CSV table of N, CA and C in Angstrom, one decimal:
chain,number,residue,atom,x,y,z
A,538,MET,N,57.3,96.7,34.5
A,538,MET,CA,58.5,96.5,35.4
A,538,MET,C,58.3,95.4,36.2
A,539,LEU,N,57.3,95.3,37.0
A,539,LEU,CA,56.9,94.1,37.9
A,539,LEU,C,56.8,92.7,37.1
A,540,GLU,N,56.7,92.8,35.8
A,540,GLU,CA,56.5,91.5,35.1
A,540,GLU,C,58.0,90.8,35.2
A,541,ARG,N,59.0,91.5,35.2
A,541,ARG,CA,60.3,91.0,35.2
A,541,ARG,C,60.6,90.2,36.6
A,542,HIS,N,59.9,90.4,37.6
A,542,HIS,CA,60.1,90.1,39.0
A,542,HIS,C,59.1,89.1,39.5
A,543,TYR,N,57.9,89.0,38.8
A,543,TYR,CA,56.8,88.2,39.1
A,543,TYR,C,57.0,86.8,39.4
A,544,ASP,N,57.7,86.2,38.6
A,544,ASP,CA,58.1,84.6,38.7
A,544,ASP,C,58.7,84.4,40.2
A,545,ARG,N,59.8,85.3,40.4
A,545,ARG,CA,60.4,85.3,41.7
A,545,ARG,C,59.9,85.4,42.9
A,546,ILE,N,59.0,86.6,42.8
A,546,ILE,CA,58.0,87.0,43.8
A,546,ILE,C,57.1,85.9,44.1
A,547,SER,N,56.4,85.4,43.2
A,547,SER,CA,55.3,84.4,43.2
A,547,SER,C,56.1,83.1,44.0
A,548,ALA,N,57.3,82.6,43.4
A,548,ALA,CA,58.1,81.5,44.2
A,548,ALA,C,58.2,81.7,45.5
A,549,ARG,N,58.8,82.8,45.7
A,549,ARG,CA,59.0,83.1,47.3
A,549,ARG,C,57.8,83.1,48.3
A,550,CYS,N,56.6,83.7,47.6
A,550,CYS,CA,55.4,83.8,48.4
A,550,CYS,C,54.8,82.3,48.6
A,551,ARG,N,54.9,81.7,47.5
A,551,ARG,CA,54.4,80.1,47.6
A,551,ARG,C,55.2,79.4,48.6
A,552,ARG,N,56.5,79.5,48.7
A,552,ARG,CA,57.4,78.8,49.7
A,552,ARG,C,57.0,79.1,51.1
A,553,ILE,N,56.9,80.5,51.2
A,553,ILE,CA,56.7,81.1,52.4
A,553,ILE,C,55.1,80.6,53.0
A,554,ALA,N,54.3,80.8,52.0
A,554,ALA,CA,53.0,80.3,52.5
A,554,ALA,C,52.7,78.9,52.6
A,555,GLY,N,53.5,78.0,51.8
A,555,GLY,CA,53.3,76.8,52.1
A,555,GLY,C,52.5,76.0,51.2
A,556,ASN,N,51.7,76.7,50.3
A,556,ASN,CA,51.0,76.0,49.3
A,556,ASN,C,50.7,77.0,48.4
A,557,VAL,N,50.2,76.5,46.9
A,557,VAL,CA,49.8,77.3,45.9
A,557,VAL,C,48.8,78.3,46.0
A,558,ALA,N,47.7,78.0,46.8
A,558,ALA,CA,46.5,78.9,46.9
A,558,ALA,C,46.9,80.1,47.6
A,559,ASP,N,47.5,79.8,48.8
A,559,ASP,CA,47.7,80.7,49.7
A,559,ASP,C,48.8,81.8,49.2
A,560,GLY,N,49.8,81.2,48.4
A,560,GLY,CA,51.0,81.7,47.8
A,560,GLY,C,50.4,82.6,46.8
A,561,ASP,N,49.5,82.2,45.9
A,561,ASP,CA,49.0,83.2,44.9
A,561,ASP,C,48.3,84.4,45.6
A,562,ASP,N,47.5,84.1,46.7
A,562,ASP,CA,46.9,85.3,47.5
A,562,ASP,C,47.9,86.1,47.8
A,563,ALA,N,48.9,85.6,48.5
A,563,ALA,CA,50.0,86.4,49.1
A,563,ALA,C,50.7,87.2,47.9
A,564,THR,N,50.9,86.6,46.9
A,564,THR,CA,51.6,87.2,45.6
A,564,THR,C,50.7,88.4,45.3
A,565,GLN,N,49.5,88.3,45.2
A,565,GLN,CA,48.7,89.4,44.8
A,565,GLN,C,48.7,90.5,45.8
A,566,GLU,N,48.8,90.2,47.1
A,566,GLU,CA,49.0,91.1,48.0
A,566,GLU,C,50.4,91.9,48.1
A,567,ALA,N,51.3,91.1,47.6
A,567,ALA,CA,52.5,91.6,47.7
A,567,ALA,C,52.8,92.4,46.6
A,568,LEU,N,52.1,92.1,45.3
A,568,LEU,CA,52.3,93.1,44.2
A,568,LEU,C,51.8,94.5,44.5
A,569,LEU,N,50.5,94.2,45.1
A,569,LEU,CA,49.7,95.6,45.5
A,569,LEU,C,50.5,96.3,46.4
A,570,ALA,N,51.2,95.8,47.6
A,570,ALA,CA,52.1,96.5,48.4
A,570,ALA,C,53.1,97.1,47.8
A,571,ILE,N,53.8,96.4,46.8
A,571,ILE,CA,54.9,97.0,45.9
A,571,ILE,C,54.6,98.3,45.3
A,572,VAL,N,53.5,98.3,44.6
A,572,VAL,CA,52.8,99.2,43.8
A,572,VAL,C,52.4,100.4,44.8
A,573,ARG,N,51.9,100.2,46.0
A,573,ARG,CA,51.4,101.2,46.7
A,573,ARG,C,52.7,101.8,47.4
A,574,GLY,N,53.9,101.2,47.7
A,574,GLY,CA,54.9,101.6,48.3
A,574,GLY,C,55.9,102.2,47.3
A,575,LEU,N,55.7,102.5,46.0
A,575,LEU,CA,56.8,102.8,45.1
A,575,LEU,C,57.3,104.0,45.5
A,576,ASP,N,56.4,105.0,46.1
A,576,ASP,CA,56.9,106.4,46.6
A,576,ASP,C,57.9,106.2,47.7
A,577,ARG,N,57.9,104.9,48.3
A,577,ARG,CA,58.8,104.8,49.5
A,577,ARG,C,60.2,104.3,49.1
A,578,PHE,N,60.2,103.9,47.7
A,578,PHE,CA,61.7,103.2,47.4
A,578,PHE,C,62.5,104.5,47.2
A,579,ASP,N,63.7,104.4,47.9
A,579,ASP,CA,64.6,105.4,47.9
A,579,ASP,C,65.8,105.5,47.3
A,580,GLY,N,66.0,104.1,46.6
A,580,GLY,CA,67.2,103.9,45.7
A,580,GLY,C,68.5,103.6,46.4
A,581,ARG,N,68.2,103.3,47.7
A,581,ARG,CA,69.5,103.1,48.3
A,581,ARG,C,69.9,101.5,48.1
A,582,SER,N,68.9,100.8,47.7
A,582,SER,CA,69.2,99.3,47.3
A,582,SER,C,68.7,99.2,45.9
A,583,ALA,N,68.9,98.1,45.3
A,583,ALA,CA,68.5,97.6,44.1
A,583,ALA,C,66.9,97.6,44.1
A,584,PHE,N,66.3,98.0,43.2
A,584,PHE,CA,64.7,97.8,43.0
A,584,PHE,C,64.3,96.4,43.5
A,585,SER,N,65.0,95.3,42.9
A,585,SER,CA,64.7,94.0,43.1
A,585,SER,C,64.7,93.7,44.6
A,586,THR,N,65.9,94.2,45.2
A,586,THR,CA,66.1,93.8,46.7
A,586,THR,C,64.7,94.4,47.5
A,587,TRP,N,64.6,95.6,47.2
A,587,TRP,CA,63.5,96.4,47.9
A,587,TRP,C,62.1,95.5,47.5
A,588,ALA,N,62.0,95.2,46.4
A,588,ALA,CA,60.6,94.6,45.9
A,588,ALA,C,60.5,93.3,46.6
A,589,TYR,N,61.5,92.5,46.7
A,589,TYR,CA,61.4,91.2,47.4
A,589,TYR,C,61.2,91.4,48.9
A,590,ARG,N,61.9,92.2,49.4
A,590,ARG,CA,61.6,92.7,50.9
A,590,ARG,C,60.3,92.9,51.1
A,591,VAL,N,59.7,93.9,50.5
A,591,VAL,CA,58.3,94.2,50.5
A,591,VAL,C,57.3,93.0,50.3
A,592,ALA,N,57.6,92.2,49.2
A,592,ALA,CA,57.0,90.8,48.9
A,592,ALA,C,57.0,90.1,50.1
A,593,THR,N,58.0,89.7,50.7
A,593,THR,CA,58.2,88.9,51.8
A,593,THR,C,57.3,89.3,53.1
A,594,ASN,N,57.4,90.7,53.4
A,594,ASN,CA,56.7,91.2,54.5
A,594,ASN,C,55.2,91.1,54.2
A,595,ALA,N,54.8,91.4,53.0
A,595,ALA,CA,53.4,91.3,52.7
A,595,ALA,C,52.8,90.1,52.8
A,596,CYS,N,53.6,88.9,52.3
A,596,CYS,CA,53.4,87.6,52.5
A,596,CYS,C,53.1,87.2,53.9
A,597,LEU,N,54.1,87.6,54.7
A,597,LEU,CA,54.1,87.3,56.1
A,597,LEU,C,52.8,87.9,56.7
A,598,ASP,N,52.5,89.0,56.4
A,598,ASP,CA,51.5,89.8,57.1
A,598,ASP,C,50.2,89.2,56.5
A,599,GLU,N,50.0,88.7,55.3
A,599,GLU,CA,48.9,88.1,54.9
A,599,GLU,C,48.7,86.7,55.7
A,600,LEU,N,49.8,86.1,55.9
A,600,LEU,CA,49.7,84.8,56.5
A,600,LEU,C,49.0,85.1,58.1
A,601,ARG,N,49.7,86.1,58.6
A,601,ARG,CA,49.1,86.5,60.2
A,601,ARG,C,47.7,86.9,60.0
A,602,ARG,N,47.6,87.7,59.1
A,602,ARG,CA,46.1,88.1,59.1
A,602,ARG,C,45.1,87.2,58.9
A,603,ARG,N,45.5,85.9,58.3
A,603,ARG,CA,44.6,84.9,58.1
A,603,ARG,C,44.6,83.8,59.2
A,604,GLY,N,45.8,83.9,59.9
A,604,GLY,CA,46.0,83.0,60.9
A,604,GLY,C,46.0,81.5,60.4
A,605,ARG,N,46.7,81.3,59.1
A,605,ARG,CA,46.7,79.9,58.6
A,605,ARG,C,48.0,79.3,59.0
A,606,ARG,N,47.8,78.0,59.1
A,606,ARG,CA,49.1,77.2,59.1
A,606,ARG,C,49.0,76.0,57.8
A,607,PRO,N,49.3,76.4,56.6
A,607,PRO,CA,49.1,75.8,55.4
A,607,PRO,C,49.9,74.3,55.5
A,608,VAL,N,49.1,73.4,54.9
A,608,VAL,CA,49.5,72.1,54.7
A,608,VAL,C,49.5,71.8,53.4
A,609,PRO,N,50.5,71.6,52.4
A,609,PRO,CA,50.3,71.3,50.9
A,609,PRO,C,49.7,70.0,50.7
A,610,THR,N,48.9,70.0,49.6
A,610,THR,CA,48.4,68.8,49.2
A,610,THR,C,49.4,68.2,48.1
A,611,GLU,N,49.2,66.9,47.5
A,611,GLU,CA,50.1,66.3,46.6
A,611,GLU,C,50.2,67.1,45.3
A,612,ASP,N,49.1,67.7,45.0
A,612,ASP,CA,49.0,68.3,43.8
A,612,ASP,C,49.7,69.7,43.8
A,613,GLU,N,50.0,70.1,44.9
A,613,GLU,CA,50.7,71.4,45.1
A,613,GLU,C,52.1,71.4,45.1
A,614,ILE,N,52.8,70.3,45.3
A,614,ILE,CA,54.1,70.0,45.4
A,614,ILE,C,54.8,70.0,44.0
A,615,GLU,N,55.7,71.0,43.8
A,615,GLU,CA,56.5,71.2,42.6
A,615,GLU,C,57.2,69.7,42.4
A,616,PRO,N,57.0,69.0,41.1
A,616,PRO,CA,58.1,67.9,40.8
A,616,PRO,C,59.5,68.2,40.7
A,617,ALA,N,60.2,67.4,41.1
A,617,ALA,CA,61.7,67.4,41.1
A,617,ALA,C,61.9,67.2,39.6
A,618,GLY,N,63.2,67.6,39.1
A,618,GLY,CA,63.6,67.3,37.8
A,618,GLY,C,64.2,66.0,37.7
A,619,PRO,N,64.2,65.4,36.5
A,619,PRO,CA,64.9,64.1,36.4
A,619,PRO,C,66.3,64.0,36.9
A,620,THR,N,66.6,63.1,37.7
A,620,THR,CA,67.9,63.0,38.3
A,620,THR,C,68.6,61.6,38.1
A,621,GLY,N,67.8,60.7,37.4
A,621,GLY,CA,68.4,59.3,37.3
A,621,GLY,C,67.4,58.4,36.9
A,622,SER,N,67.4,57.1,37.5
A,622,SER,CA,66.5,56.2,37.2
A,622,SER,C,65.1,56.6,37.6
A,623,HIS,N,64.1,55.8,37.1
A,623,HIS,CA,62.8,55.9,37.4
A,623,HIS,C,62.5,55.9,38.9
A,624,ASP,N,63.1,54.7,39.5
A,624,ASP,CA,63.1,54.4,40.9
A,624,ASP,C,63.6,55.7,41.8
A,625,GLN,N,64.7,56.2,41.2
A,625,GLN,CA,65.4,57.3,41.9
A,625,GLN,C,64.5,58.5,41.7
A,626,LEU,N,63.9,58.9,40.5
A,626,LEU,CA,63.1,60.0,40.5
A,626,LEU,C,61.8,59.9,41.5
A,627,GLY,N,61.2,58.7,41.5
A,627,GLY,CA,60.2,58.4,42.4
A,627,GLY,C,60.6,58.8,43.9
A,628,ASP,N,61.8,58.5,44.3
A,628,ASP,CA,62.4,58.7,45.6
A,628,ASP,C,62.5,60.1,45.8
A,629,ASP,N,63.1,60.8,44.9
A,629,ASP,CA,63.4,62.2,44.9
A,629,ASP,C,62.1,62.9,45.2
A,630,VAL,N,61.1,62.6,44.4
A,630,VAL,CA,59.6,63.3,44.5
A,630,VAL,C,59.0,62.9,45.8
A,631,ALA,N,59.2,61.7,46.3
A,631,ALA,CA,58.7,61.3,47.8
A,631,ALA,C,59.4,62.2,48.9
A,632,GLN,N,60.7,62.4,48.7
A,632,GLN,CA,61.6,63.0,49.6
A,632,GLN,C,61.1,64.4,49.6
A,633,ARG,N,61.1,65.1,48.5
A,633,ARG,CA,60.6,66.5,48.4
A,633,ARG,C,59.3,66.8,48.9
A,634,ASP,N,58.4,65.8,48.7
A,634,ASP,CA,57.1,65.8,49.2
A,634,ASP,C,57.2,65.8,50.8
A,635,GLN,N,57.8,64.9,51.4
A,635,GLN,CA,58.0,65.0,52.9
A,635,GLN,C,58.6,66.3,53.4
A,636,VAL,N,59.6,66.8,52.7
A,636,VAL,CA,60.2,68.0,53.3
A,636,VAL,C,59.3,69.2,53.0
A,637,MET,N,58.5,69.3,51.9
A,637,MET,CA,57.7,70.6,51.9
A,637,MET,C,56.4,70.4,52.8
A,638,SER,N,55.9,69.2,53.0
A,638,SER,CA,55.0,68.9,54.1
A,638,SER,C,55.6,69.3,55.5
A,639,ALA,N,56.7,69.1,55.8
A,639,ALA,CA,57.1,69.4,57.1
A,639,ALA,C,57.5,70.8,57.2
A,640,LEU,N,58.0,71.3,56.0
A,640,LEU,CA,58.3,72.7,56.0
A,640,LEU,C,57.0,73.6,56.3
A,641,ALA,N,55.8,73.2,55.8
A,641,ALA,CA,54.7,73.7,55.8
A,641,ALA,C,54.2,73.8,57.4
A,642,THR,N,54.7,72.8,58.0
A,642,THR,CA,54.0,72.9,59.5
A,642,THR,C,54.8,73.7,60.4
A,643,LEU,N,55.9,74.5,59.8
A,643,LEU,CA,56.6,75.5,60.7
A,643,LEU,C,55.8,76.7,60.7
A,644,THR,N,56.0,77.4,61.9
A,644,THR,CA,55.3,78.9,61.8
A,644,THR,C,56.0,79.6,60.8
A,645,PRO,N,55.2,80.6,60.5
A,645,PRO,CA,55.8,81.6,59.5
A,645,PRO,C,57.2,82.2,60.1
A,646,GLU,N,57.1,82.5,61.5
A,646,GLU,CA,58.4,83.3,62.0
A,646,GLU,C,59.6,82.3,61.8
A,647,PHE,N,59.5,81.0,61.6
A,647,PHE,CA,60.6,80.1,61.4
A,647,PHE,C,60.7,79.6,59.8
A,648,ARG,N,59.6,79.7,59.3
A,648,ARG,CA,59.6,79.1,57.8
A,648,ARG,C,60.3,80.1,57.1
A,649,ALA,N,59.9,81.4,57.3
A,649,ALA,CA,60.3,82.5,56.2
A,649,ALA,C,61.8,82.7,56.3
A,650,PRO,N,62.6,82.7,57.4
A,650,PRO,CA,63.9,82.7,57.3
A,650,PRO,C,64.6,81.3,56.6
A,651,LEU,N,64.1,80.4,57.0
A,651,LEU,CA,64.8,79.0,56.6
A,651,LEU,C,64.5,79.0,55.0
A,652,VAL,N,63.2,79.4,54.4
A,652,VAL,CA,63.1,79.4,53.2
A,652,VAL,C,64.0,80.6,52.3
A,653,LEU,N,64.1,81.6,53.0
A,653,LEU,CA,65.0,82.6,52.4
A,653,LEU,C,66.5,82.2,52.4
A,654,ARG,N,66.9,81.5,53.5
A,654,ARG,CA,68.4,81.0,53.5
A,654,ARG,C,68.4,79.6,52.6
A,655,ASP,N,67.7,78.7,52.9
A,655,ASP,CA,68.1,77.4,52.3
A,655,ASP,C,67.5,77.4,50.8
A,656,LEU,N,66.4,77.8,50.6
A,656,LEU,CA,65.7,77.7,49.2
A,656,LEU,C,66.1,78.9,48.3
A,657,GLU,N,66.2,80.0,48.9
A,657,GLU,CA,66.4,81.1,48.1
A,657,GLU,C,68.0,81.6,48.2
A,658,GLY,N,68.9,81.2,48.9
A,658,GLY,CA,70.2,81.5,49.2
A,658,GLY,C,70.7,82.7,49.5
A,659,LEU,N,69.7,83.5,50.3
A,659,LEU,CA,70.1,84.8,50.9
A,659,LEU,C,71.1,84.6,52.0
A,660,ASP,N,72.0,85.6,52.2
A,660,ASP,CA,72.8,85.5,53.4
A,660,ASP,C,72.0,86.1,54.4
A,661,TYR,N,72.8,85.9,55.8
A,661,TYR,CA,71.9,86.2,57.0
A,661,TYR,C,71.8,87.8,57.0
A,662,ALA,N,72.5,88.7,56.4
A,662,ALA,CA,72.4,90.1,56.4
A,662,ALA,C,71.2,90.3,55.6
A,663,GLU,N,71.0,89.8,54.5
A,663,GLU,CA,69.9,90.1,53.6
A,663,GLU,C,68.6,89.7,54.2
A,664,ILE,N,68.7,88.7,54.9
A,664,ILE,CA,67.5,88.0,55.5
A,664,ILE,C,67.0,88.8,56.6
A,665,ALA,N,68.0,89.3,57.5
A,665,ALA,CA,67.8,90.2,58.5
A,665,ALA,C,67.2,91.6,58.1
A,666,ASP,N,67.6,91.9,57.0
A,666,ASP,CA,67.3,93.3,56.3
A,666,ASP,C,65.8,93.1,56.0
A,667,THR,N,65.5,92.0,55.2
A,667,THR,CA,64.3,91.8,54.6
A,667,THR,C,63.0,91.6,55.7
A,668,LEU,N,63.5,90.9,56.8
A,668,LEU,CA,62.4,90.7,57.7
A,668,LEU,C,62.6,91.7,58.8
A,669,GLY,N,63.5,92.5,58.8
A,669,GLY,CA,63.7,93.6,60.1
A,669,GLY,C,63.9,93.0,61.4
A,670,LEU,N,64.8,91.9,61.2
A,670,LEU,CA,65.3,91.5,62.4
A,670,LEU,C,66.8,91.5,62.6
A,671,ALA,N,67.2,91.4,63.7
A,671,ALA,CA,68.7,91.4,64.1
A,671,ALA,C,69.4,90.1,63.5
A,672,PRO,N,70.6,90.3,63.0
A,672,PRO,CA,71.2,88.9,62.4
A,672,PRO,C,71.3,87.8,63.4
A,673,GLY,N,71.5,88.1,64.7
A,673,GLY,CA,71.6,87.0,65.7
A,673,GLY,C,70.1,86.4,65.5
A,674,THR,N,69.1,87.0,65.6
A,674,THR,CA,67.8,86.3,65.8
A,674,THR,C,67.4,85.7,64.5
A,675,VAL,N,68.0,86.0,63.2
A,675,VAL,CA,67.9,85.2,62.2
A,675,VAL,C,68.6,84.0,62.3
A,676,ARG,N,69.7,84.1,62.8
A,676,ARG,CA,70.8,82.7,62.9
A,676,ARG,C,70.0,81.7,63.8
A,677,SER,N,69.3,82.3,64.8
A,677,SER,CA,68.7,81.6,65.9
A,677,SER,C,67.3,81.1,65.2
A,678,ARG,N,66.6,81.7,64.5
A,678,ARG,CA,65.5,81.2,64.1
A,678,ARG,C,65.7,80.0,62.8
A,679,ILE,N,66.6,80.2,62.1
A,679,ILE,CA,67.1,79.3,61.2
A,679,ILE,C,67.4,78.0,61.8
A,680,ALA,N,68.4,78.2,63.0
A,680,ALA,CA,68.6,77.0,63.7
A,680,ALA,C,67.6,76.2,64.3
A,681,ARG,N,66.7,77.0,64.8
A,681,ARG,CA,65.5,76.3,65.5
A,681,ARG,C,64.6,75.7,64.3
A,682,ALA,N,64.4,76.3,63.3
A,682,ALA,CA,63.7,75.8,62.1
A,682,ALA,C,64.1,74.7,61.7
A,683,ARG,N,65.6,74.5,61.4
A,683,ARG,CA,66.1,73.4,61.0
A,683,ARG,C,66.1,72.2,62.0
A,684,ARG,N,66.0,72.6,63.3
A,684,ARG,CA,65.8,71.5,64.2
A,684,ARG,C,64.5,70.8,64.2
A,685,GLN,N,63.5,71.9,64.1
A,685,GLN,CA,62.0,71.4,64.1
A,685,GLN,C,61.8,70.5,62.7
A,686,LEU,N,62.4,71.0,61.6
A,686,LEU,CA,62.2,70.3,60.3
A,686,LEU,C,62.9,68.9,60.6
A,687,ALA,N,64.1,68.8,61.0
A,687,ALA,CA,64.7,67.5,61.2
A,687,ALA,C,63.8,66.5,62.1
A,688,GLU,N,63.2,67.3,63.2
A,688,GLU,CA,62.5,66.4,64.1
A,688,GLU,C,61.2,65.8,63.4
A,689,ARG,N,60.6,66.7,62.6
A,689,ARG,CA,59.4,66.3,61.9
A,689,ARG,C,59.7,65.3,60.8
A,690,LEU,N,60.9,65.2,60.3
A,690,LEU,CA,61.4,64.3,59.2
A,690,LEU,C,62.1,63.0,59.9
A,691,GLY,N,62.2,62.9,61.1
A,691,GLY,CA,62.5,61.8,61.9
A,691,GLY,C,64.1,61.7,61.8
A,692,ASN,N,64.8,62.8,61.6
A,692,ASN,CA,66.3,62.8,61.6
A,692,ASN,C,66.7,63.3,62.9
A,693,GLN,N,67.7,62.7,63.3
A,693,GLN,CA,68.5,63.0,64.6
A,693,GLN,C,69.4,64.5,64.3
A,694,GLU,N,69.9,64.6,63.3
A,694,GLU,CA,70.7,65.9,63.1
A,694,GLU,C,70.1,66.7,62.1
A,695,PRO,N,70.0,68.2,62.5
A,695,PRO,CA,69.2,69.0,61.5
A,695,PRO,C,70.0,69.2,60.1
A,696,PRO,N,69.3,69.4,59.0
A,696,PRO,CA,69.9,69.6,57.9
A,696,PRO,C,70.9,70.9,57.8
A,697,SER,N,72.1,70.9,57.2
A,697,SER,CA,72.9,72.1,57.2
A,697,SER,C,72.6,72.8,55.8
C-alpha cells in the first residue's frame, strides 16, 4: 500500500530536508513512522492525507534531531523540464538552482509550510492540520518565509 504513496512522500521529504541525502534518510524515517502508527489511523481522513501528515512530521523531527541546515549541491537539484530555447533552459535551471539553494537556508519551521503551500499546493487548513499549527501561524510563517526567500534572492518583493 505504501508503494503507491512512496514517490510523493519522498518528494515531500526531499523538499523539506533541502537535499537528496537528508531527504532519503527522512523518507525512511517517515515510512517507519507510518508503519508504526498504522494502529492510530482512525479513518477520519483519507489514508493518503494521514500518511503525508505523518511523513511531514517525521521529516521535521529527523531534521530537528540532527540539527542540520542543509544546503543542496548542484547534482542534487532536479533539472527543470524543457521550456524553450537552449539559452532559456539554462536560465530556468540556474534560476531553479538559486531558488532551491535559498530555500534550503530557511529553518525547517519556515521551509516546511512554504514547501507545502507553494510547491505542493496544500491550502492553509491542510498545512495547519499537517503541522499541528493554528491557521494564523501557518499564514505568518509562510509570509515570513517568502520575505526571507525574497531577501536571499535579492528581490524587493516576496514571491506570491
